[in-house]
């Protein structure tokens, strides 16, 4: 007769199987290593983790060639597991009647510059009211993939996601401006052909393919910019600092350099009647979230963005 605490493969079961497996996979970074510590087969541990992911509606681990990498939500769950819990429901959320238990954190992601300059200061009242946040900066494409996998609750995207699986609401419009340092502005003067004059000025850009600068050129000057940047840095704050320090010129979102323009640390090179505008979108994880704070953060951001 088979022992009732034994699974179909003859391996001994646990009263809190998936939670304990989650903790060990998180700690070891490997399904195989966790299975060895548990005395189970690797497929059994993998199956239990996948069942937990289905229960939560989130991907907890990113599968890699060598081991796994925990998603932010897996970090949060693992931090709550000190001992094997009594049931999967206890891992997925607080027990019924535990009104004093804190709500799960809201996992929010978006461009680092927008997060630091506008989003986080605007969320301060919610944090003071008990909302917990887990913030992840990054580029829109990978963040949307992580959102589909359940690693984030909300993503601020720099473009509207394709398809109909994700709900995207317009959040804010950002204007792009062409700027340089006072020193370079003085050297340039007021040239008759600004585009030609700028070929002699170093270009500082976010990336080698000049996504922001090329967009400005097409929209404002009606042509294609054909040149390579002298300096690239995947951080718009660093790009701003380099240009303010005299490195050359660049194109930035106005919200990011409004203070420098007001103080004179940066100078506007061109003020077109129709500047290029980019709309950002607030994108929510598919399905219904059991965390009421997700809706609070979403609605608060949509209201606060009117003043950005």
PDB file of C-alpha atoms in Angstrom:
ATOM      1  CA  UNK A   1       0.000   0.000   0.000  1.00  0.00           C
ATOM      2  CA  UNK A   2       1.381   3.404  -1.000  1.00  0.00           C
ATOM      3  CA  UNK A   3       1.995   5.865   1.807  1.00  0.00           C
ATOM      4  CA  UNK A   4      -0.491   8.715   1.619  1.00  0.00           C
ATOM      5  CA  UNK A   5       2.378  11.221   1.991  1.00  0.00           C
ATOM      6  CA  UNK A   6       4.032   9.876  -1.128  1.00  0.00           C
ATOM      7  CA  UNK A   7       3.426  11.332  -4.597  1.00  0.00           C
ATOM      8  CA  UNK A   8       2.999   9.342  -7.776  1.00  0.00           C
ATOM      9  CA  UNK A   9       6.743   9.029  -8.353  1.00  0.00           C
ATOM     10  CA  UNK A  10       7.349   7.549  -4.926  1.00  0.00           C
ATOM     11  CA  UNK A  11       8.740  10.763  -3.470  1.00  0.00           C
ATOM     12  CA  UNK A  12       7.676  11.899  -0.022  1.00  0.00           C
ATOM     13  CA  UNK A  13       5.321  14.873  -0.077  1.00  0.00           C
ATOM     14  CA  UNK A  14       5.172  17.916   2.189  1.00  0.00           C
ATOM     15  CA  UNK A  15       2.306  19.807   3.729  1.00  0.00           C
ATOM     16  CA  UNK A  16       3.705  23.041   2.294  1.00  0.00           C
ATOM     17  CA  UNK A  17       5.383  21.659  -0.857  1.00  0.00           C
ATOM     18  CA  UNK A  18       5.289  24.588  -3.278  1.00  0.00           C
ATOM     19  CA  UNK A  19       6.140  27.290  -0.701  1.00  0.00           C
ATOM     20  CA  UNK A  20       9.159  25.371   0.542  1.00  0.00           C
ATOM     21  CA  UNK A  21      10.225  24.631  -3.040  1.00  0.00           C
ATOM     22  CA  UNK A  22       9.914  28.330  -3.854  1.00  0.00           C
ATOM     23  CA  UNK A  23      12.161  29.243  -0.946  1.00  0.00           C
ATOM     24  CA  UNK A  24      14.868  26.769  -1.917  1.00  0.00           C
ATOM     25  CA  UNK A  25      14.749  27.571  -5.638  1.00  0.00           C
ATOM     26  CA  UNK A  26      15.037  31.248  -4.744  1.00  0.00           C
ATOM     27  CA  UNK A  27      17.983  30.583  -2.440  1.00  0.00           C
ATOM     28  CA  UNK A  28      19.893  28.194  -4.702  1.00  0.00           C
ATOM     29  CA  UNK A  29      18.998  29.722  -8.076  1.00  0.00           C
ATOM     30  CA  UNK A  30      18.372  26.274  -9.501  1.00  0.00           C
ATOM     31  CA  UNK A  31      15.478  23.807  -9.742  1.00  0.00           C
ATOM     32  CA  UNK A  32      17.984  20.952  -9.709  1.00  0.00           C
ATOM     33  CA  UNK A  33      19.800  22.141  -6.582  1.00  0.00           C
ATOM     34  CA  UNK A  34      16.505  22.748  -4.773  1.00  0.00           C
ATOM     35  CA  UNK A  35      15.265  19.281  -5.728  1.00  0.00           C
ATOM     36  CA  UNK A  36      18.446  17.727  -4.374  1.00  0.00           C
ATOM     37  CA  UNK A  37      17.996  19.493  -1.014  1.00  0.00           C
ATOM     38  CA  UNK A  38      14.347  18.422  -0.862  1.00  0.00           C
ATOM     39  CA  UNK A  39      15.017  14.837  -1.860  1.00  0.00           C
ATOM     40  CA  UNK A  40      12.718  15.215  -4.866  1.00  0.00           C
ATOM     41  CA  UNK A  41      13.173  14.976  -8.602  1.00  0.00           C
ATOM     42  CA  UNK A  42      13.810  18.143 -10.584  1.00  0.00           C
ATOM     43  CA  UNK A  43      10.596  17.690 -12.653  1.00  0.00           C
ATOM     44  CA  UNK A  44       8.558  17.493  -9.429  1.00  0.00           C
ATOM     45  CA  UNK A  45       9.957  20.788  -8.148  1.00  0.00           C
ATOM     46  CA  UNK A  46       9.470  22.397 -11.570  1.00  0.00           C
ATOM     47  CA  UNK A  47       5.857  21.238 -11.669  1.00  0.00           C
ATOM     48  CA  UNK A  48       5.132  22.627  -8.204  1.00  0.00           C
ATOM     49  CA  UNK A  49       6.677  25.995  -9.031  1.00  0.00           C
ATOM     50  CA  UNK A  50       4.658  26.168 -12.269  1.00  0.00           C
ATOM     51  CA  UNK A  51       1.503  25.382 -10.327  1.00  0.00           C
ATOM     52  CA  UNK A  52       2.317  28.182  -7.917  1.00  0.00           C
ATOM     53  CA  UNK A  53       2.885  30.554 -10.850  1.00  0.00           C
ATOM     54  CA  UNK A  54      -0.496  29.627 -12.316  1.00  0.00           C
ATOM     55  CA  UNK A  55      -2.137  30.179  -8.931  1.00  0.00           C
ATOM     56  CA  UNK A  56      -0.582  33.645  -8.611  1.00  0.00           C
ATOM     57  CA  UNK A  57      -0.906  34.598 -12.276  1.00  0.00           C
ATOM     58  CA  UNK A  58       2.765  35.624 -12.334  1.00  0.00           C
ATOM     59  CA  UNK A  59       6.033  34.196 -13.578  1.00  0.00           C
ATOM     60  CA  UNK A  60       8.283  33.854 -10.537  1.00  0.00           C
ATOM     61  CA  UNK A  61      11.529  32.718 -12.150  1.00  0.00           C
ATOM     62  CA  UNK A  62      13.157  33.512 -15.473  1.00  0.00           C
ATOM     63  CA  UNK A  63      14.542  30.293 -16.909  1.00  0.00           C
ATOM     64  CA  UNK A  64      18.139  30.625 -18.108  1.00  0.00           C
ATOM     65  CA  UNK A  65      20.703  28.252 -19.579  1.00  0.00           C
ATOM     66  CA  UNK A  66      22.314  27.931 -16.165  1.00  0.00           C
ATOM     67  CA  UNK A  67      19.763  28.027 -13.393  1.00  0.00           C
ATOM     68  CA  UNK A  68      16.988  30.555 -12.864  1.00  0.00           C
ATOM     69  CA  UNK A  69      16.736  34.221 -11.929  1.00  0.00           C
ATOM     70  CA  UNK A  70      13.955  35.282  -9.530  1.00  0.00           C
ATOM     71  CA  UNK A  71      11.505  37.965 -10.612  1.00  0.00           C
ATOM     72  CA  UNK A  72      10.867  40.826  -8.144  1.00  0.00           C
ATOM     73  CA  UNK A  73       7.625  39.188  -7.030  1.00  0.00           C
ATOM     74  CA  UNK A  74       9.540  35.986  -6.179  1.00  0.00           C
ATOM     75  CA  UNK A  75      11.867  38.081  -4.018  1.00  0.00           C
ATOM     76  CA  UNK A  76       8.855  39.430  -2.148  1.00  0.00           C
ATOM     77  CA  UNK A  77       7.306  35.994  -1.611  1.00  0.00           C
ATOM     78  CA  UNK A  78      10.581  34.419  -0.520  1.00  0.00           C
ATOM     79  CA  UNK A  79      11.096  37.212   2.003  1.00  0.00           C
ATOM     80  CA  UNK A  80       7.761  36.277   3.575  1.00  0.00           C
ATOM     81  CA  UNK A  81       8.674  32.612   3.957  1.00  0.00           C
ATOM     82  CA  UNK A  82      10.635  32.004   7.109  1.00  0.00           C
ATOM     83  CA  UNK A  83       9.282  28.490   7.688  1.00  0.00           C
ATOM     84  CA  UNK A  84       7.343  26.243   5.295  1.00  0.00           C
ATOM     85  CA  UNK A  85       3.815  27.617   5.369  1.00  0.00           C
ATOM     86  CA  UNK A  86       0.741  25.529   5.947  1.00  0.00           C
ATOM     87  CA  UNK A  87      -0.802  25.970   2.510  1.00  0.00           C
ATOM     88  CA  UNK A  88      -0.469  27.579  -0.881  1.00  0.00           C
ATOM     89  CA  UNK A  89      -3.150  30.126   0.059  1.00  0.00           C
ATOM     90  CA  UNK A  90      -0.952  31.373   2.891  1.00  0.00           C
ATOM     91  CA  UNK A  91       1.818  32.094   0.379  1.00  0.00           C
ATOM     92  CA  UNK A  92      -0.479  33.744  -2.164  1.00  0.00           C
ATOM     93  CA  UNK A  93      -1.804  36.243   0.398  1.00  0.00           C
ATOM     94  CA  UNK A  94      -2.745  36.809   4.030  1.00  0.00           C
ATOM     95  CA  UNK A  95      -5.195  34.408   5.609  1.00  0.00           C
ATOM     96  CA  UNK A  96      -8.896  35.250   5.787  1.00  0.00           C
ATOM     97  CA  UNK A  97      -9.558  37.574   8.662  1.00  0.00           C
ATOM     98  CA  UNK A  98      -6.000  38.877   8.810  1.00  0.00           C
ATOM     99  CA  UNK A  99      -7.131  42.451   8.319  1.00  0.00           C
ATOM    100  CA  UNK A 100      -4.009  43.828   9.924  1.00  0.00           C
ATOM    101  CA  UNK A 101      -1.696  42.070   7.453  1.00  0.00           C
ATOM    102  CA  UNK A 102      -0.093  44.501   4.982  1.00  0.00           C
ATOM    103  CA  UNK A 103      -1.236  44.369   1.364  1.00  0.00           C
ATOM    104  CA  UNK A 104       1.165  43.064  -1.217  1.00  0.00           C
ATOM    105  CA  UNK A 105       3.529  45.619  -2.752  1.00  0.00           C
ATOM    106  CA  UNK A 106       2.628  47.141  -6.101  1.00  0.00           C
ATOM    107  CA  UNK A 107       5.271  46.327  -8.708  1.00  0.00           C
ATOM    108  CA  UNK A 108       5.718  49.398 -10.917  1.00  0.00           C
ATOM    109  CA  UNK A 109       8.234  49.789 -13.768  1.00  0.00           C
ATOM    110  CA  UNK A 110       9.141  52.430 -16.334  1.00  0.00           C
ATOM    111  CA  UNK A 111      11.867  54.746 -17.665  1.00  0.00           C
ATOM    112  CA  UNK A 112      14.369  55.577 -14.928  1.00  0.00           C
ATOM    113  CA  UNK A 113      14.306  59.314 -15.624  1.00  0.00           C
ATOM    114  CA  UNK A 114      10.521  59.647 -15.520  1.00  0.00           C
ATOM    115  CA  UNK A 115      10.335  57.467 -12.418  1.00  0.00           C
ATOM    116  CA  UNK A 116      12.864  59.536 -10.485  1.00  0.00           C
ATOM    117  CA  UNK A 117      11.767  62.990 -11.658  1.00  0.00           C
ATOM    118  CA  UNK A 118       7.962  62.708 -11.706  1.00  0.00           C
ATOM    119  CA  UNK A 119       6.547  59.365 -10.614  1.00  0.00           C
ATOM    120  CA  UNK A 120       8.144  58.659  -7.239  1.00  0.00           C
ATOM    121  CA  UNK A 121       7.645  62.151  -5.783  1.00  0.00           C
ATOM    122  CA  UNK A 122       4.011  61.984  -6.889  1.00  0.00           C
ATOM    123  CA  UNK A 123       3.449  58.672  -5.107  1.00  0.00           C
ATOM    124  CA  UNK A 124       4.653  59.907  -1.724  1.00  0.00           C
ATOM    125  CA  UNK A 125       1.091  60.421  -0.343  1.00  0.00           C
ATOM    126  CA  UNK A 126       0.176  56.804  -1.139  1.00  0.00           C
ATOM    127  CA  UNK A 127       3.290  55.460   0.579  1.00  0.00           C
ATOM    128  CA  UNK A 128       2.444  57.585   3.615  1.00  0.00           C
ATOM    129  CA  UNK A 129      -1.008  55.948   3.544  1.00  0.00           C
ATOM    130  CA  UNK A 130       0.392  52.423   3.665  1.00  0.00           C
ATOM    131  CA  UNK A 131       0.929  51.519   0.002  1.00  0.00           C
ATOM    132  CA  UNK A 132       4.126  49.543  -0.563  1.00  0.00           C
ATOM    133  CA  UNK A 133       6.008  49.823  -3.863  1.00  0.00           C
ATOM    134  CA  UNK A 134       8.628  47.804  -5.713  1.00  0.00           C
ATOM    135  CA  UNK A 135      10.109  49.966  -8.487  1.00  0.00           C
ATOM    136  CA  UNK A 136      11.993  48.641 -11.522  1.00  0.00           C
ATOM    137  CA  UNK A 137      13.594  50.998 -14.086  1.00  0.00           C
ATOM    138  CA  UNK A 138      14.166  49.851 -17.645  1.00  0.00           C
ATOM    139  CA  UNK A 139      13.372  50.052 -21.349  1.00  0.00           C
ATOM    140  CA  UNK A 140       9.801  49.653 -22.539  1.00  0.00           C
ATOM    141  CA  UNK A 141      10.110  46.490 -24.663  1.00  0.00           C
ATOM    142  CA  UNK A 142      11.611  44.226 -21.973  1.00  0.00           C
ATOM    143  CA  UNK A 143       9.410  45.745 -19.280  1.00  0.00           C
ATOM    144  CA  UNK A 144       6.282  44.904 -21.293  1.00  0.00           C
ATOM    145  CA  UNK A 145       7.508  41.327 -21.704  1.00  0.00           C
ATOM    146  CA  UNK A 146       7.989  41.165 -17.946  1.00  0.00           C
ATOM    147  CA  UNK A 147       4.486  42.579 -17.481  1.00  0.00           C
ATOM    148  CA  UNK A 148       3.008  39.826 -19.656  1.00  0.00           C
ATOM    149  CA  UNK A 149       4.932  37.296 -17.556  1.00  0.00           C
ATOM    150  CA  UNK A 150       3.432  38.743 -14.368  1.00  0.00           C
ATOM    151  CA  UNK A 151       6.611  40.313 -12.978  1.00  0.00           C
ATOM    152  CA  UNK A 152       5.076  43.788 -12.788  1.00  0.00           C
ATOM    153  CA  UNK A 153       1.611  45.137 -12.021  1.00  0.00           C
ATOM    154  CA  UNK A 154       1.974  48.422 -13.913  1.00  0.00           C
ATOM    155  CA  UNK A 155       4.411  49.636 -16.557  1.00  0.00           C
ATOM    156  CA  UNK A 156       4.886  53.166 -17.845  1.00  0.00           C
ATOM    157  CA  UNK A 157       5.587  52.630 -21.552  1.00  0.00           C
ATOM    158  CA  UNK A 158       7.061  55.122 -24.012  1.00  0.00           C
ATOM    159  CA  UNK A 159       4.742  53.792 -26.733  1.00  0.00           C
ATOM    160  CA  UNK A 160       1.356  52.074 -26.923  1.00  0.00           C
ATOM    161  CA  UNK A 161       1.776  48.271 -26.754  1.00  0.00           C
ATOM    162  CA  UNK A 162       0.788  46.342 -29.847  1.00  0.00           C
ATOM    163  CA  UNK A 163      -2.121  43.915 -29.700  1.00  0.00           C
ATOM    164  CA  UNK A 164      -5.138  43.802 -27.428  1.00  0.00           C
ATOM    165  CA  UNK A 165      -3.868  41.716 -24.539  1.00  0.00           C
ATOM    166  CA  UNK A 166      -2.650  44.708 -22.529  1.00  0.00           C
ATOM    167  CA  UNK A 167      -4.740  47.648 -21.310  1.00  0.00           C
ATOM    168  CA  UNK A 168      -2.919  50.920 -22.029  1.00  0.00           C
ATOM    169  CA  UNK A 169      -4.151  54.355 -20.943  1.00  0.00           C
ATOM    170  CA  UNK A 170      -2.535  57.614 -22.133  1.00  0.00           C
ATOM    171  CA  UNK A 171      -0.545  59.003 -19.212  1.00  0.00           C
ATOM    172  CA  UNK A 172       1.371  62.126 -20.247  1.00  0.00           C
ATOM    173  CA  UNK A 173       2.901  63.971 -23.192  1.00  0.00           C
ATOM    174  CA  UNK A 174       6.584  64.831 -23.191  1.00  0.00           C
ATOM    175  CA  UNK A 175       8.031  67.529 -25.444  1.00  0.00           C
ATOM    176  CA  UNK A 176      11.518  67.089 -26.904  1.00  0.00           C
ATOM    177  CA  UNK A 177      13.891  70.074 -26.961  1.00  0.00           C
ATOM    178  CA  UNK A 178      17.232  70.726 -28.673  1.00  0.00           C
ATOM    179  CA  UNK A 179      19.743  71.984 -26.086  1.00  0.00           C
ATOM    180  CA  UNK A 180      23.393  72.791 -25.550  1.00  0.00           C
ATOM    181  CA  UNK A 181      25.613  74.532 -22.994  1.00  0.00           C
ATOM    182  CA  UNK A 182      25.930  78.333 -22.775  1.00  0.00           C
ATOM    183  CA  UNK A 183      29.498  78.067 -24.079  1.00  0.00           C
ATOM    184  CA  UNK A 184      28.503  76.222 -27.247  1.00  0.00           C
ATOM    185  CA  UNK A 185      25.487  78.481 -27.733  1.00  0.00           C
ATOM    186  CA  UNK A 186      27.795  81.506 -27.704  1.00  0.00           C
ATOM    187  CA  UNK A 187      30.189  79.892 -30.185  1.00  0.00           C
ATOM    188  CA  UNK A 188      27.326  79.016 -32.530  1.00  0.00           C
ATOM    189  CA  UNK A 189      25.659  82.411 -32.395  1.00  0.00           C
ATOM    190  CA  UNK A 190      22.579  82.590 -34.622  1.00  0.00           C
ATOM    191  CA  UNK A 191      23.530  80.623 -37.744  1.00  0.00           C
ATOM    192  CA  UNK A 192      21.351  80.833 -40.841  1.00  0.00           C
ATOM    193  CA  UNK A 193      21.358  77.033 -41.144  1.00  0.00           C
ATOM    194  CA  UNK A 194      21.365  75.490 -37.678  1.00  0.00           C
ATOM    195  CA  UNK A 195      21.508  71.900 -38.913  1.00  0.00           C
ATOM    196  CA  UNK A 196      24.694  72.587 -40.887  1.00  0.00           C
ATOM    197  CA  UNK A 197      26.303  74.506 -38.029  1.00  0.00           C
ATOM    198  CA  UNK A 198      25.655  71.629 -35.608  1.00  0.00           C
ATOM    199  CA  UNK A 199      27.769  69.239 -37.689  1.00  0.00           C
ATOM    200  CA  UNK A 200      30.773  70.881 -36.062  1.00  0.00           C
ATOM    201  CA  UNK A 201      29.438  70.335 -32.538  1.00  0.00           C
ATOM    202  CA  UNK A 202      29.841  67.023 -30.664  1.00  0.00           C
ATOM    203  CA  UNK A 203      26.590  65.075 -30.380  1.00  0.00           C
ATOM    204  CA  UNK A 204      25.722  63.384 -27.077  1.00  0.00           C
ATOM    205  CA  UNK A 205      23.043  60.707 -27.326  1.00  0.00           C
ATOM    206  CA  UNK A 206      21.217  58.028 -25.371  1.00  0.00           C
ATOM    207  CA  UNK A 207      22.049  55.301 -27.884  1.00  0.00           C
ATOM    208  CA  UNK A 208      24.092  54.700 -31.010  1.00  0.00           C
ATOM    209  CA  UNK A 209      21.042  54.732 -33.293  1.00  0.00           C
ATOM    210  CA  UNK A 210      19.979  58.180 -31.984  1.00  0.00           C
ATOM    211  CA  UNK A 211      16.264  57.412 -31.490  1.00  0.00           C
ATOM    212  CA  UNK A 212      15.349  60.718 -29.824  1.00  0.00           C
ATOM    213  CA  UNK A 213      17.631  62.942 -31.912  1.00  0.00           C
ATOM    214  CA  UNK A 214      16.568  61.392 -35.223  1.00  0.00           C
ATOM    215  CA  UNK A 215      12.920  61.833 -34.309  1.00  0.00           C
ATOM    216  CA  UNK A 216      13.524  65.515 -33.584  1.00  0.00           C
ATOM    217  CA  UNK A 217      15.314  65.961 -36.918  1.00  0.00           C
ATOM    218  CA  UNK A 218      12.532  64.310 -38.916  1.00  0.00           C
ATOM    219  CA  UNK A 219       9.749  66.210 -37.163  1.00  0.00           C
ATOM    220  CA  UNK A 220      11.315  69.680 -36.984  1.00  0.00           C
ATOM    221  CA  UNK A 221      13.758  69.847 -39.885  1.00  0.00           C
ATOM    222  CA  UNK A 222      11.966  67.422 -42.204  1.00  0.00           C
ATOM    223  CA  UNK A 223      15.107  65.449 -42.958  1.00  0.00           C
ATOM    224  CA  UNK A 224      17.254  62.555 -41.852  1.00  0.00           C
ATOM    225  CA  UNK A 225      20.195  63.089 -39.537  1.00  0.00           C
ATOM    226  CA  UNK A 226      23.237  61.311 -40.943  1.00  0.00           C
ATOM    227  CA  UNK A 227      26.055  61.250 -38.409  1.00  0.00           C
ATOM    228  CA  UNK A 228      27.409  59.270 -35.502  1.00  0.00           C
ATOM    229  CA  UNK A 229      27.382  60.525 -31.916  1.00  0.00           C
ATOM    230  CA  UNK A 230      30.619  61.499 -30.231  1.00  0.00           C
ATOM    231  CA  UNK A 231      29.341  60.290 -26.850  1.00  0.00           C
ATOM    232  CA  UNK A 232      26.620  57.757 -25.975  1.00  0.00           C
ATOM    233  CA  UNK A 233      25.252  56.962 -22.514  1.00  0.00           C
ATOM    234  CA  UNK A 234      22.074  54.925 -21.827  1.00  0.00           C
ATOM    235  CA  UNK A 235      21.040  57.394 -19.125  1.00  0.00           C
ATOM    236  CA  UNK A 236      19.341  60.667 -20.031  1.00  0.00           C
ATOM    237  CA  UNK A 237      20.420  62.271 -16.752  1.00  0.00           C
ATOM    238  CA  UNK A 238      24.021  61.516 -17.658  1.00  0.00           C
ATOM    239  CA  UNK A 239      23.469  62.869 -21.175  1.00  0.00           C
ATOM    240  CA  UNK A 240      22.070  66.065 -19.652  1.00  0.00           C
ATOM    241  CA  UNK A 241      25.013  66.393 -17.281  1.00  0.00           C
ATOM    242  CA  UNK A 242      27.522  65.921 -20.098  1.00  0.00           C
ATOM    243  CA  UNK A 243      25.907  68.578 -22.277  1.00  0.00           C
ATOM    244  CA  UNK A 244      25.533  71.036 -19.391  1.00  0.00           C
ATOM    245  CA  UNK A 245      29.234  70.491 -18.748  1.00  0.00           C
ATOM    246  CA  UNK A 246      30.099  71.609 -22.277  1.00  0.00           C
ATOM    247  CA  UNK A 247      30.390  68.320 -24.162  1.00  0.00           C
ATOM    248  CA  UNK A 248      28.151  69.327 -27.083  1.00  0.00           C
ATOM    249  CA  UNK A 249      24.423  69.215 -27.876  1.00  0.00           C
ATOM    250  CA  UNK A 250      21.552  66.760 -27.533  1.00  0.00           C
ATOM    251  CA  UNK A 251      17.767  66.350 -27.535  1.00  0.00           C
ATOM    252  CA  UNK A 252      16.024  65.810 -24.178  1.00  0.00           C
ATOM    253  CA  UNK A 253      12.494  65.643 -22.796  1.00  0.00           C
ATOM    254  CA  UNK A 254      11.623  69.118 -21.564  1.00  0.00           C
ATOM    255  CA  UNK A 255      10.495  67.856 -18.129  1.00  0.00           C
ATOM    256  CA  UNK A 256      13.980  66.479 -17.550  1.00  0.00           C
ATOM    257  CA  UNK A 257      15.826  69.727 -18.235  1.00  0.00           C
ATOM    258  CA  UNK A 258      13.264  72.404 -17.305  1.00  0.00           C
ATOM    259  CA  UNK A 259      15.282  73.409 -14.246  1.00  0.00           C
ATOM    260  CA  UNK A 260      18.529  73.711 -16.209  1.00  0.00           C
ATOM    261  CA  UNK A 261      16.821  75.773 -18.917  1.00  0.00           C
ATOM    262  CA  UNK A 262      15.370  78.095 -16.283  1.00  0.00           C
ATOM    263  CA  UNK A 263      18.726  78.535 -14.527  1.00  0.00           C
ATOM    264  CA  UNK A 264      20.726  78.965 -17.735  1.00  0.00           C
ATOM    265  CA  UNK A 265      22.781  75.811 -17.258  1.00  0.00           C
ATOM    266  CA  UNK A 266      21.346  74.664 -20.608  1.00  0.00           C
ATOM    267  CA  UNK A 267      20.305  76.786 -23.568  1.00  0.00           C
ATOM    268  CA  UNK A 268      17.496  76.108 -26.028  1.00  0.00           C
ATOM    269  CA  UNK A 269      18.961  75.977 -29.539  1.00  0.00           C
ATOM    270  CA  UNK A 270      15.642  75.980 -31.367  1.00  0.00           C
ATOM    271  CA  UNK A 271      12.048  76.770 -30.401  1.00  0.00           C
ATOM    272  CA  UNK A 272       9.788  75.381 -33.145  1.00  0.00           C
ATOM    273  CA  UNK A 273       6.075  76.145 -33.286  1.00  0.00           C
ATOM    274  CA  UNK A 274       5.364  72.418 -33.527  1.00  0.00           C
ATOM    275  CA  UNK A 275       7.831  70.549 -31.301  1.00  0.00           C
ATOM    276  CA  UNK A 276       7.902  66.761 -31.352  1.00  0.00           C
ATOM    277  CA  UNK A 277       5.682  65.210 -28.677  1.00  0.00           C
ATOM    278  CA  UNK A 278       5.767  61.660 -27.348  1.00  0.00           C
ATOM    279  CA  UNK A 279       2.885  60.143 -25.374  1.00  0.00           C
ATOM    280  CA  UNK A 280       3.616  57.712 -22.557  1.00  0.00           C
ATOM    281  CA  UNK A 281       1.086  55.055 -21.538  1.00  0.00           C
ATOM    282  CA  UNK A 282       0.231  53.377 -18.258  1.00  0.00           C
ATOM    283  CA  UNK A 283      -0.096  49.652 -18.928  1.00  0.00           C
ATOM    284  CA  UNK A 284      -1.656  47.198 -16.471  1.00  0.00           C
ATOM    285  CA  UNK A 285      -0.955  43.503 -16.065  1.00  0.00           C
ATOM    286  CA  UNK A 286      -3.507  41.262 -17.812  1.00  0.00           C
ATOM    287  CA  UNK A 287      -6.231  39.779 -15.632  1.00  0.00           C
ATOM    288  CA  UNK A 288      -7.738  40.990 -12.405  1.00  0.00           C
ATOM    289  CA  UNK A 289      -5.381  41.869  -9.583  1.00  0.00           C
ATOM    290  CA  UNK A 290      -6.339  40.798  -6.068  1.00  0.00           C
ATOM    291  CA  UNK A 291      -4.331  43.700  -4.675  1.00  0.00           C
ATOM    292  CA  UNK A 292      -6.536  46.810  -4.290  1.00  0.00           C
ATOM    293  CA  UNK A 293      -3.446  49.014  -4.099  1.00  0.00           C
ATOM    294  CA  UNK A 294      -2.739  48.414  -7.795  1.00  0.00           C
ATOM    295  CA  UNK A 295      -5.873  50.353  -8.738  1.00  0.00           C
ATOM    296  CA  UNK A 296      -4.990  53.077  -6.212  1.00  0.00           C
ATOM    297  CA  UNK A 297      -1.541  53.555  -7.740  1.00  0.00           C
ATOM    298  CA  UNK A 298      -2.958  53.485 -11.285  1.00  0.00           C
ATOM    299  CA  UNK A 299      -5.640  56.088 -10.579  1.00  0.00           C
ATOM    300  CA  UNK A 300      -3.241  58.281  -8.598  1.00  0.00           C
ATOM    301  CA  UNK A 301      -0.698  58.299 -11.434  1.00  0.00           C
ATOM    302  CA  UNK A 302      -3.328  59.136 -14.050  1.00  0.00           C
ATOM    303  CA  UNK A 303      -4.416  62.135 -11.967  1.00  0.00           C
ATOM    304  CA  UNK A 304      -0.917  63.288 -11.010  1.00  0.00           C
ATOM    305  CA  UNK A 305       0.401  63.096 -14.582  1.00  0.00           C
ATOM    306  CA  UNK A 306      -1.729  66.113 -15.555  1.00  0.00           C
ATOM    307  CA  UNK A 307       0.795  68.308 -13.724  1.00  0.00           C
ATOM    308  CA  UNK A 308       3.983  66.728 -15.061  1.00  0.00           C
TER     309      UNK A 308
END
